[in-house]
Amino acid sequence: MKYLMSKGLVIASLIIGLSACGGGDVEKNPPAQQIPQSDVYTGPAAATADIQKYKASLWDNISTQDKCGACHTEGNQAPYFASRNNVNDAYAATNPLVDLSDPKASRLVNKVAGGHNCWLASDSACGETMTQWVKLWADERVSSANTIELTAPIIRDPGSSKNFPDDSSLFSQHVYPIVNQYCVSCHNEGAQSPQSPFFASTDVTQAYEAAKGVINLDDPAQSRLVVRLGSEFHNCWSNCVDDSIEMRDAIMALSDGIELDEISPDMVVSKSLRLTDGITASSGGRFETDVIALYQFKTGEGSIAYDTSGISPAANLTLTGDVDWLGSWGLSFTNGKAQASTANSKKLHDLITATGEFSVEAWVTPNNVTQEGPARIVTYSAGDSARNFTLGQTQYNYDFMLRTQASSTNGEPALSTPDADEVLQATLQHVVMTYNATTGRSIYVNGQLIDVVDEDIAPLANWDDSFALILGREASNQHVWQGDIRLLAIYNRVLAPEQAQQNYNVGVGEKFFLLFSISHLIDLPNTYVMFEVSQFDNYSYLFSNAAIVNIDGTPVADSFALKGLRIGINGKESAQGQSYANLDLSVSAGQAIAEPFSISSLGTIIALEKGANLDEFFLTFEQLGDHTNVVLPGVFVTPAELPATTQSAQVGVRNFAEINHSMSMLTGVDQKSTKVFNTYQLVKRQLPSLENIETFISAQQMGITQLAIAYCDTAIEDNTIRSNWFPDVDFTAVPSVALNTTERANLLNPLINQLMPLSLASQPSQSAVYNELDSLVSSLSVCSGTCTAERTRTIAKSSCAAVLASAVMLVQ
């Protein structure tokens, strides 16, 4: 992101509509796999309906030669639960190995999740898949109760800790020289095949932020940078042992330059916990009957996201492009995709067309509310103009595209959430879209049915079984969506309103109950302040539902006061997220705390520092019982009184009408053109209404940028305007040809002359703007694969918007 500056205004040039580079054709189906003769069952029929259900749900999956059938059969290893001689005998042998009321607690699940003959590259994915097979057998016997047994945690005093300083100088002195020399060919965003984290970034500040996750200040030898070299022999530059020692010593030098954060003896503190010391909060209670594809993204690493629905074939997703794993379970999409093979995606076609109805459920966090296209969140399609269904985003709207007898082959017209409601927000949301031939399409957001009517109700028609399930962008690599997907489930039945609400209430991701001991402060054994804690994303933790509990069931003996609760991390109070600092309550004698007694319904975000396995949390109090620690509020220094003046700023900003007119005049695009008109109506209230520059705020700049994007997109897509502006730019060529350093002036000089027709002392010089745009074009011309000619046009739009939305146009 590059900046143009004038009179104190810093205007960010937004990269618009960037499409992934390279082709994205959906591959042809490979030949159907033949079932090995040894896996064909010829024994006695199932004796009961439950045995038949066991066979179809669990036994058919585990008894094959690539799974448990290779060992757990007669003559091999007992128990013989994979017996192919008699499914009734296998049923009897399996029953002691499963817990039908809590499938995840089954012995079968624990064995494969622990690595015992897992048939996938991920043990956790094997465990989740086995759990789903047991669930399918258990059905209504699965308990949906989310009962948690609270047990005493490890009692640990908060310790001193080293924390990364804000300044990157120690890193740049000791560690960066090594990674910049030896790791830059991969762990740099400009590498030919960039691999995150980018701790060898050209920008030292960005490299420092990325390196924090792979450096252990308290035990440098356990840093991932060291372990990868010394134990995993990852891209060593000489001798792996020597290289790991060199890296360890550099991290030790970095650590030695950082002072310990020590807890003051005056502070009133609880005992401390790490996230992994907590009690796992079960995510049970989800409605998952009729699920045919399920992605919980628990693996956390690698290039495959596993389908753990238990319905064969597993439509596992291959990750390509700029896609990162979330520590909180999920995938983060910047400019990449996750795609299943067409062969395995075919089960969606077969199972959905068999019922004539389906549902798609997702937990998503859009990065912003400016994405268009629609940007593809989840799509079952073959390219820009052919699909079976798509969940997409257009600014504040969710879009449901579906191929039926009443639609085009592209699934249009789409059913979208109402513009005025701005349902889609850049925050974690639960989205469900459902369809059947009777009621048509419906969209639920956060458990609530959105008031929008499907006016094109018709049966499914001509679904193509050669399409692929894709997340993050289209099969063509166009229509990029940016954001996080925390869970995806596809069903071949319609979810009822109460089932959508049920799954929303359960939530998403891995959660823990952290029990911070306060027994030593109130003289009541086994008493804790309990928080529900989860890793919110790769940068923060979510704390919520604060309560007091005694796991022995003992009520409060003597009343006590609780004031000013704060959350500490790694030897200090967190600088952010102290939502409980104003807490002031009294807990009465006799108060029952056998069940958690709520002390606050607020939630808060705490910054992640060393990682989920290393960050140590504790609580501090201004008062708890007889213990007090007075915390003085921040001291604000009143500045010296400024002399009175009647002078005002000598420059102003254009108001909403002037901005629209100016952009139209500069670009030659009619204000009434469809995209420009619709965007203007959307952002009009967000644009400045006063010309006083002192009233200008950042939200207004975002509205200006959206309008500039619309004008530039329309201008560059207009053949006449484009050829008049850039007669010497070949837009049929890839950026490395059309916009190389020799040809780049053919784009930038006409663009600057068009959008900066005046030469004023109050604006940047044309040469300064040229240099900024030149740097921007260089950055945008780098692709993870081979750039397409479409990228050339996209770069032109981005450069246009950078100038048109800047202070050059705005200030008057």
PDB file of C-alpha atoms in Angstrom, residues 299-496:
ATOM      1  CA  THR A 299      -4.885 -29.423  11.062  1.00  0.00           C
ATOM      2  CA  GLY A 300      -3.243 -26.006  11.308  1.00  0.00           C
ATOM      3  CA  GLU A 301      -0.458 -26.651   8.792  1.00  0.00           C
ATOM      4  CA  GLY A 302       0.348 -28.160   5.438  1.00  0.00           C
ATOM      5  CA  SER A 303      -1.211 -27.777   2.005  1.00  0.00           C
ATOM      6  CA  ILE A 304      -4.387 -29.825   2.562  1.00  0.00           C
ATOM      7  CA  ALA A 305      -7.582 -28.965   4.451  1.00  0.00           C
ATOM      8  CA  TYR A 306      -9.415 -32.196   5.177  1.00  0.00           C
ATOM      9  CA  ASP A 307     -13.072 -33.047   4.627  1.00  0.00           C
ATOM     10  CA  THR A 308     -13.956 -34.849   7.872  1.00  0.00           C
ATOM     11  CA  SER A 309     -17.650 -35.416   7.128  1.00  0.00           C
ATOM     12  CA  GLY A 310     -17.101 -39.178   6.935  1.00  0.00           C
ATOM     13  CA  ILE A 311     -18.958 -39.278   3.614  1.00  0.00           C
ATOM     14  CA  SER A 312     -16.787 -40.846   0.921  1.00  0.00           C
ATOM     15  CA  PRO A 313     -15.016 -39.752  -1.118  1.00  0.00           C
ATOM     16  CA  ALA A 314     -13.471 -37.104   1.110  1.00  0.00           C
ATOM     17  CA  ALA A 315     -13.406 -33.817  -0.834  1.00  0.00           C
ATOM     18  CA  ASN A 316     -10.110 -32.638   0.650  1.00  0.00           C
ATOM     19  CA  LEU A 317      -9.020 -29.118  -0.334  1.00  0.00           C
ATOM     20  CA  THR A 318      -5.584 -28.308  -1.768  1.00  0.00           C
ATOM     21  CA  LEU A 319      -4.286 -24.860  -0.779  1.00  0.00           C
ATOM     22  CA  THR A 320      -2.577 -22.679  -3.378  1.00  0.00           C
ATOM     23  CA  GLY A 321      -1.576 -19.022  -3.469  1.00  0.00           C
ATOM     24  CA  ASP A 322      -1.695 -16.701  -0.477  1.00  0.00           C
ATOM     25  CA  VAL A 323      -3.620 -18.803   2.061  1.00  0.00           C
ATOM     26  CA  ASP A 324      -2.582 -19.048   5.725  1.00  0.00           C
ATOM     27  CA  TRP A 325      -3.729 -21.295   8.547  1.00  0.00           C
ATOM     28  CA  LEU A 326      -5.340 -19.662  11.576  1.00  0.00           C
ATOM     29  CA  GLY A 327      -4.199 -20.785  15.005  1.00  0.00           C
ATOM     30  CA  SER A 328      -7.842 -20.556  16.062  1.00  0.00           C
ATOM     31  CA  TRP A 329      -8.854 -23.207  13.429  1.00  0.00           C
ATOM     32  CA  GLY A 330      -9.516 -21.797  10.005  1.00  0.00           C
ATOM     33  CA  LEU A 331      -8.010 -20.493   6.793  1.00  0.00           C
ATOM     34  CA  SER A 332      -7.143 -16.884   5.994  1.00  0.00           C
ATOM     35  CA  PHE A 333      -7.429 -15.951   2.318  1.00  0.00           C
ATOM     36  CA  THR A 334      -5.539 -12.994   0.846  1.00  0.00           C
ATOM     37  CA  ASN A 335      -5.068 -13.988  -2.797  1.00  0.00           C
ATOM     38  CA  GLY A 336      -5.312 -17.758  -2.908  1.00  0.00           C
ATOM     39  CA  LYS A 337      -7.773 -20.611  -2.945  1.00  0.00           C
ATOM     40  CA  ALA A 338      -8.572 -24.014  -1.488  1.00  0.00           C
ATOM     41  CA  GLN A 339      -9.857 -26.444  -4.126  1.00  0.00           C
ATOM     42  CA  ALA A 340     -11.139 -30.019  -4.137  1.00  0.00           C
ATOM     43  CA  SER A 341     -10.624 -32.289  -7.125  1.00  0.00           C
ATOM     44  CA  THR A 342     -13.506 -32.568  -9.580  1.00  0.00           C
ATOM     45  CA  ALA A 343     -13.638 -36.321  -8.936  1.00  0.00           C
ATOM     46  CA  ASN A 344     -14.223 -35.883  -5.203  1.00  0.00           C
ATOM     47  CA  SER A 345     -16.417 -32.790  -5.648  1.00  0.00           C
ATOM     48  CA  LYS A 346     -18.754 -34.980  -7.696  1.00  0.00           C
ATOM     49  CA  LYS A 347     -20.290 -36.320  -4.480  1.00  0.00           C
ATOM     50  CA  LEU A 348     -21.871 -32.882  -3.968  1.00  0.00           C
ATOM     51  CA  HIS A 349     -23.573 -33.171  -7.347  1.00  0.00           C
ATOM     52  CA  ASP A 350     -24.723 -36.736  -6.732  1.00  0.00           C
ATOM     53  CA  LEU A 351     -26.006 -36.331  -3.171  1.00  0.00           C
ATOM     54  CA  ILE A 352     -27.649 -32.904  -3.654  1.00  0.00           C
ATOM     55  CA  THR A 353     -29.391 -33.709  -6.940  1.00  0.00           C
ATOM     56  CA  ALA A 354     -30.672 -36.922  -5.313  1.00  0.00           C
ATOM     57  CA  THR A 355     -32.628 -34.896  -2.699  1.00  0.00           C
ATOM     58  CA  GLY A 356     -33.233 -31.741  -4.714  1.00  0.00           C
ATOM     59  CA  GLU A 357     -32.291 -29.565  -1.720  1.00  0.00           C
ATOM     60  CA  PHE A 358     -29.210 -28.475   0.200  1.00  0.00           C
ATOM     61  CA  SER A 359     -27.654 -26.075   2.721  1.00  0.00           C
ATOM     62  CA  VAL A 360     -24.253 -24.393   2.938  1.00  0.00           C
ATOM     63  CA  GLU A 361     -23.110 -23.243   6.394  1.00  0.00           C
ATOM     64  CA  ALA A 362     -19.984 -21.163   7.009  1.00  0.00           C
ATOM     65  CA  TRP A 363     -18.347 -19.126   9.744  1.00  0.00           C
ATOM     66  CA  VAL A 364     -16.604 -16.266   7.905  1.00  0.00           C
ATOM     67  CA  THR A 365     -14.830 -12.978   8.604  1.00  0.00           C
ATOM     68  CA  PRO A 366     -14.659 -10.750   5.504  1.00  0.00           C
ATOM     69  CA  ASN A 367     -11.568  -8.524   5.486  1.00  0.00           C
ATOM     70  CA  ASN A 368     -13.579  -5.514   4.354  1.00  0.00           C
ATOM     71  CA  VAL A 369     -16.916  -4.371   2.915  1.00  0.00           C
ATOM     72  CA  THR A 370     -15.579  -3.181  -0.440  1.00  0.00           C
ATOM     73  CA  GLN A 371     -15.185  -6.552  -2.197  1.00  0.00           C
ATOM     74  CA  GLU A 372     -17.196  -7.097  -5.364  1.00  0.00           C
ATOM     75  CA  GLY A 373     -17.620  -9.520  -8.237  1.00  0.00           C
ATOM     76  CA  PRO A 374     -19.290 -11.146  -6.354  1.00  0.00           C
ATOM     77  CA  ALA A 375     -16.073 -12.179  -4.617  1.00  0.00           C
ATOM     78  CA  ARG A 376     -16.195 -15.977  -4.220  1.00  0.00           C
ATOM     79  CA  ILE A 377     -16.328 -17.183  -0.627  1.00  0.00           C
ATOM     80  CA  VAL A 378     -17.484 -20.741  -1.444  1.00  0.00           C
ATOM     81  CA  THR A 379     -18.216 -21.865  -4.992  1.00  0.00           C
ATOM     82  CA  TYR A 380     -19.020 -25.105  -6.804  1.00  0.00           C
ATOM     83  CA  SER A 381     -18.198 -24.022 -10.328  1.00  0.00           C
ATOM     84  CA  ALA A 382     -15.942 -24.195 -13.374  1.00  0.00           C
ATOM     85  CA  GLY A 383     -15.160 -20.562 -14.146  1.00  0.00           C
ATOM     86  CA  ASP A 384     -16.494 -17.031 -14.365  1.00  0.00           C
ATOM     87  CA  SER A 385     -19.728 -17.981 -16.155  1.00  0.00           C
ATOM     88  CA  ALA A 386     -20.614 -21.539 -15.140  1.00  0.00           C
ATOM     89  CA  ARG A 387     -21.569 -22.774 -11.675  1.00  0.00           C
ATOM     90  CA  ASN A 388     -23.856 -25.002  -9.671  1.00  0.00           C
ATOM     91  CA  PHE A 389     -23.876 -22.718  -6.610  1.00  0.00           C
ATOM     92  CA  THR A 390     -21.853 -19.894  -5.062  1.00  0.00           C
ATOM     93  CA  LEU A 391     -21.790 -18.029  -1.757  1.00  0.00           C
ATOM     94  CA  GLY A 392     -20.283 -14.650  -2.576  1.00  0.00           C
ATOM     95  CA  GLN A 393     -19.787 -11.090  -1.341  1.00  0.00           C
ATOM     96  CA  THR A 394     -20.686  -7.777  -2.950  1.00  0.00           C
ATOM     97  CA  GLN A 395     -19.735  -4.992  -0.543  1.00  0.00           C
ATOM     98  CA  TYR A 396     -22.230  -5.224   2.378  1.00  0.00           C
ATOM     99  CA  ASN A 397     -24.189  -8.095   0.823  1.00  0.00           C
ATOM    100  CA  TYR A 398     -24.033 -11.875   0.796  1.00  0.00           C
ATOM    101  CA  ASP A 399     -24.949 -13.319  -2.616  1.00  0.00           C
ATOM    102  CA  PHE A 400     -26.494 -16.752  -3.298  1.00  0.00           C
ATOM    103  CA  MET A 401     -25.996 -17.797  -6.924  1.00  0.00           C
ATOM    104  CA  LEU A 402     -27.693 -21.048  -7.966  1.00  0.00           C
ATOM    105  CA  ARG A 403     -28.290 -22.890 -11.221  1.00  0.00           C
ATOM    106  CA  THR A 404     -31.962 -23.845 -11.562  1.00  0.00           C
ATOM    107  CA  GLN A 405     -34.503 -24.148 -14.374  1.00  0.00           C
ATOM    108  CA  ALA A 406     -35.218 -20.411 -13.954  1.00  0.00           C
ATOM    109  CA  SER A 407     -31.597 -19.196 -13.877  1.00  0.00           C
ATOM    110  CA  SER A 408     -28.728 -18.791 -16.281  1.00  0.00           C
ATOM    111  CA  THR A 409     -25.897 -21.314 -16.347  1.00  0.00           C
ATOM    112  CA  ASN A 410     -24.062 -18.806 -14.155  1.00  0.00           C
ATOM    113  CA  GLY A 411     -26.704 -19.077 -11.418  1.00  0.00           C
ATOM    114  CA  GLU A 412     -28.155 -15.624 -12.036  1.00  0.00           C
ATOM    115  CA  PRO A 413     -30.075 -13.710 -10.903  1.00  0.00           C
ATOM    116  CA  ALA A 414     -28.459 -14.026  -7.483  1.00  0.00           C
ATOM    117  CA  LEU A 415     -30.424 -13.791  -4.254  1.00  0.00           C
ATOM    118  CA  SER A 416     -28.721 -11.069  -2.175  1.00  0.00           C
ATOM    119  CA  THR A 417     -29.210  -9.631   1.275  1.00  0.00           C
ATOM    120  CA  PRO A 418     -30.837  -6.153   1.147  1.00  0.00           C
ATOM    121  CA  ASP A 419     -28.480  -3.253   0.348  1.00  0.00           C
ATOM    122  CA  ALA A 420     -29.969  -0.972   2.977  1.00  0.00           C
ATOM    123  CA  ASP A 421     -29.572  -3.516   5.783  1.00  0.00           C
ATOM    124  CA  GLU A 422     -25.772  -3.824   5.330  1.00  0.00           C
ATOM    125  CA  VAL A 423     -25.990  -7.349   6.717  1.00  0.00           C
ATOM    126  CA  LEU A 424     -22.416  -8.318   5.827  1.00  0.00           C
ATOM    127  CA  GLN A 425     -19.861  -6.787   8.162  1.00  0.00           C
ATOM    128  CA  ALA A 426     -16.098  -7.200   8.479  1.00  0.00           C
ATOM    129  CA  THR A 427     -16.437  -9.319  11.616  1.00  0.00           C
ATOM    130  CA  LEU A 428     -16.972 -12.984  12.458  1.00  0.00           C
ATOM    131  CA  GLN A 429     -20.397 -14.027  11.127  1.00  0.00           C
ATOM    132  CA  HIS A 430     -22.343 -17.275  10.830  1.00  0.00           C
ATOM    133  CA  VAL A 431     -23.892 -17.602   7.363  1.00  0.00           C
ATOM    134  CA  VAL A 432     -26.295 -20.292   6.185  1.00  0.00           C
ATOM    135  CA  MET A 433     -27.870 -20.476   2.745  1.00  0.00           C
ATOM    136  CA  THR A 434     -30.561 -23.082   2.055  1.00  0.00           C
ATOM    137  CA  TYR A 435     -32.560 -24.197  -0.982  1.00  0.00           C
ATOM    138  CA  ASN A 436     -35.423 -26.478  -1.910  1.00  0.00           C
ATOM    139  CA  ALA A 437     -37.749 -26.453  -4.907  1.00  0.00           C
ATOM    140  CA  THR A 438     -40.772 -25.470  -2.816  1.00  0.00           C
ATOM    141  CA  THR A 439     -39.598 -22.395  -0.903  1.00  0.00           C
ATOM    142  CA  GLY A 440     -36.544 -21.496  -2.986  1.00  0.00           C
ATOM    143  CA  ARG A 441     -33.455 -19.864  -1.533  1.00  0.00           C
ATOM    144  CA  SER A 442     -33.042 -18.474   2.000  1.00  0.00           C
ATOM    145  CA  ILE A 443     -30.125 -16.770   3.771  1.00  0.00           C
ATOM    146  CA  TYR A 444     -29.492 -16.764   7.541  1.00  0.00           C
ATOM    147  CA  VAL A 445     -26.887 -14.552   9.229  1.00  0.00           C
ATOM    148  CA  ASN A 446     -26.036 -15.108  12.902  1.00  0.00           C
ATOM    149  CA  GLY A 447     -29.050 -17.368  13.315  1.00  0.00           C
ATOM    150  CA  GLN A 448     -31.558 -14.871  11.911  1.00  0.00           C
ATOM    151  CA  LEU A 449     -33.484 -15.389   8.672  1.00  0.00           C
ATOM    152  CA  ILE A 450     -32.836 -12.421   6.384  1.00  0.00           C
ATOM    153  CA  ASP A 451     -35.987 -10.778   5.031  1.00  0.00           C
ATOM    154  CA  VAL A 452     -35.451 -11.291   1.310  1.00  0.00           C
ATOM    155  CA  VAL A 453     -37.783 -13.147  -1.072  1.00  0.00           C
ATOM    156  CA  ASP A 454     -36.614 -15.539  -3.770  1.00  0.00           C
ATOM    157  CA  GLU A 455     -38.679 -14.526  -6.786  1.00  0.00           C
ATOM    158  CA  ASP A 456     -37.205 -17.182  -9.081  1.00  0.00           C
ATOM    159  CA  ILE A 457     -38.197 -20.454  -7.379  1.00  0.00           C
ATOM    160  CA  ALA A 458     -37.583 -23.444  -9.627  1.00  0.00           C
ATOM    161  CA  PRO A 459     -36.154 -26.983  -9.445  1.00  0.00           C
ATOM    162  CA  LEU A 460     -32.445 -27.608  -9.872  1.00  0.00           C
ATOM    163  CA  ALA A 461     -31.484 -28.097 -13.493  1.00  0.00           C
ATOM    164  CA  ASN A 462     -28.509 -29.339 -15.496  1.00  0.00           C
ATOM    165  CA  TRP A 463     -26.017 -29.386 -12.653  1.00  0.00           C
ATOM    166  CA  ASP A 464     -22.579 -30.296 -13.989  1.00  0.00           C
ATOM    167  CA  ASP A 465     -20.732 -33.068 -12.121  1.00  0.00           C
ATOM    168  CA  SER A 466     -17.351 -31.976 -13.530  1.00  0.00           C
ATOM    169  CA  PHE A 467     -17.229 -28.760 -11.457  1.00  0.00           C
ATOM    170  CA  ALA A 468     -14.977 -28.286  -8.419  1.00  0.00           C
ATOM    171  CA  LEU A 469     -15.616 -27.067  -4.885  1.00  0.00           C
ATOM    172  CA  ILE A 470     -13.429 -23.998  -4.317  1.00  0.00           C
ATOM    173  CA  LEU A 471     -12.935 -21.516  -1.462  1.00  0.00           C
ATOM    174  CA  GLY A 472     -11.436 -18.017  -1.813  1.00  0.00           C
ATOM    175  CA  ARG A 473     -11.697 -17.333  -5.534  1.00  0.00           C
ATOM    176  CA  GLU A 474     -13.073 -18.670  -8.814  1.00  0.00           C
ATOM    177  CA  ALA A 475     -11.718 -21.627 -10.788  1.00  0.00           C
ATOM    178  CA  SER A 476     -10.373 -19.053 -13.252  1.00  0.00           C
ATOM    179  CA  ASN A 477      -8.429 -17.472 -10.351  1.00  0.00           C
ATOM    180  CA  GLN A 478     -10.561 -14.338 -10.742  1.00  0.00           C
ATOM    181  CA  HIS A 479     -13.109 -12.853  -8.271  1.00  0.00           C
ATOM    182  CA  VAL A 480     -10.714 -13.055  -5.320  1.00  0.00           C
ATOM    183  CA  TRP A 481     -12.265 -12.986  -1.842  1.00  0.00           C
ATOM    184  CA  GLN A 482     -10.240 -11.811   1.149  1.00  0.00           C
ATOM    185  CA  GLY A 483     -11.108 -12.947   4.655  1.00  0.00           C
ATOM    186  CA  ASP A 484     -11.165 -15.911   7.037  1.00  0.00           C
ATOM    187  CA  ILE A 485     -13.229 -19.099   6.890  1.00  0.00           C
ATOM    188  CA  ARG A 486     -13.408 -20.824  10.271  1.00  0.00           C
ATOM    189  CA  LEU A 487     -15.801 -23.665   9.380  1.00  0.00           C
ATOM    190  CA  LEU A 488     -17.656 -24.936   6.301  1.00  0.00           C
ATOM    191  CA  ALA A 489     -20.401 -27.560   6.227  1.00  0.00           C
ATOM    192  CA  ILE A 490     -22.488 -28.666   3.238  1.00  0.00           C
ATOM    193  CA  TYR A 491     -25.709 -30.655   3.698  1.00  0.00           C
ATOM    194  CA  ASN A 492     -28.002 -32.387   1.208  1.00  0.00           C
ATOM    195  CA  ARG A 493     -31.042 -31.278   3.183  1.00  0.00           C
ATOM    196  CA  VAL A 494     -32.420 -27.880   4.196  1.00  0.00           C
ATOM    197  CA  LEU A 495     -31.433 -26.703   7.682  1.00  0.00           C
ATOM    198  CA  ALA A 496     -34.541 -25.628   9.597  1.00  0.00           C
TER     199      ALA A 496
END
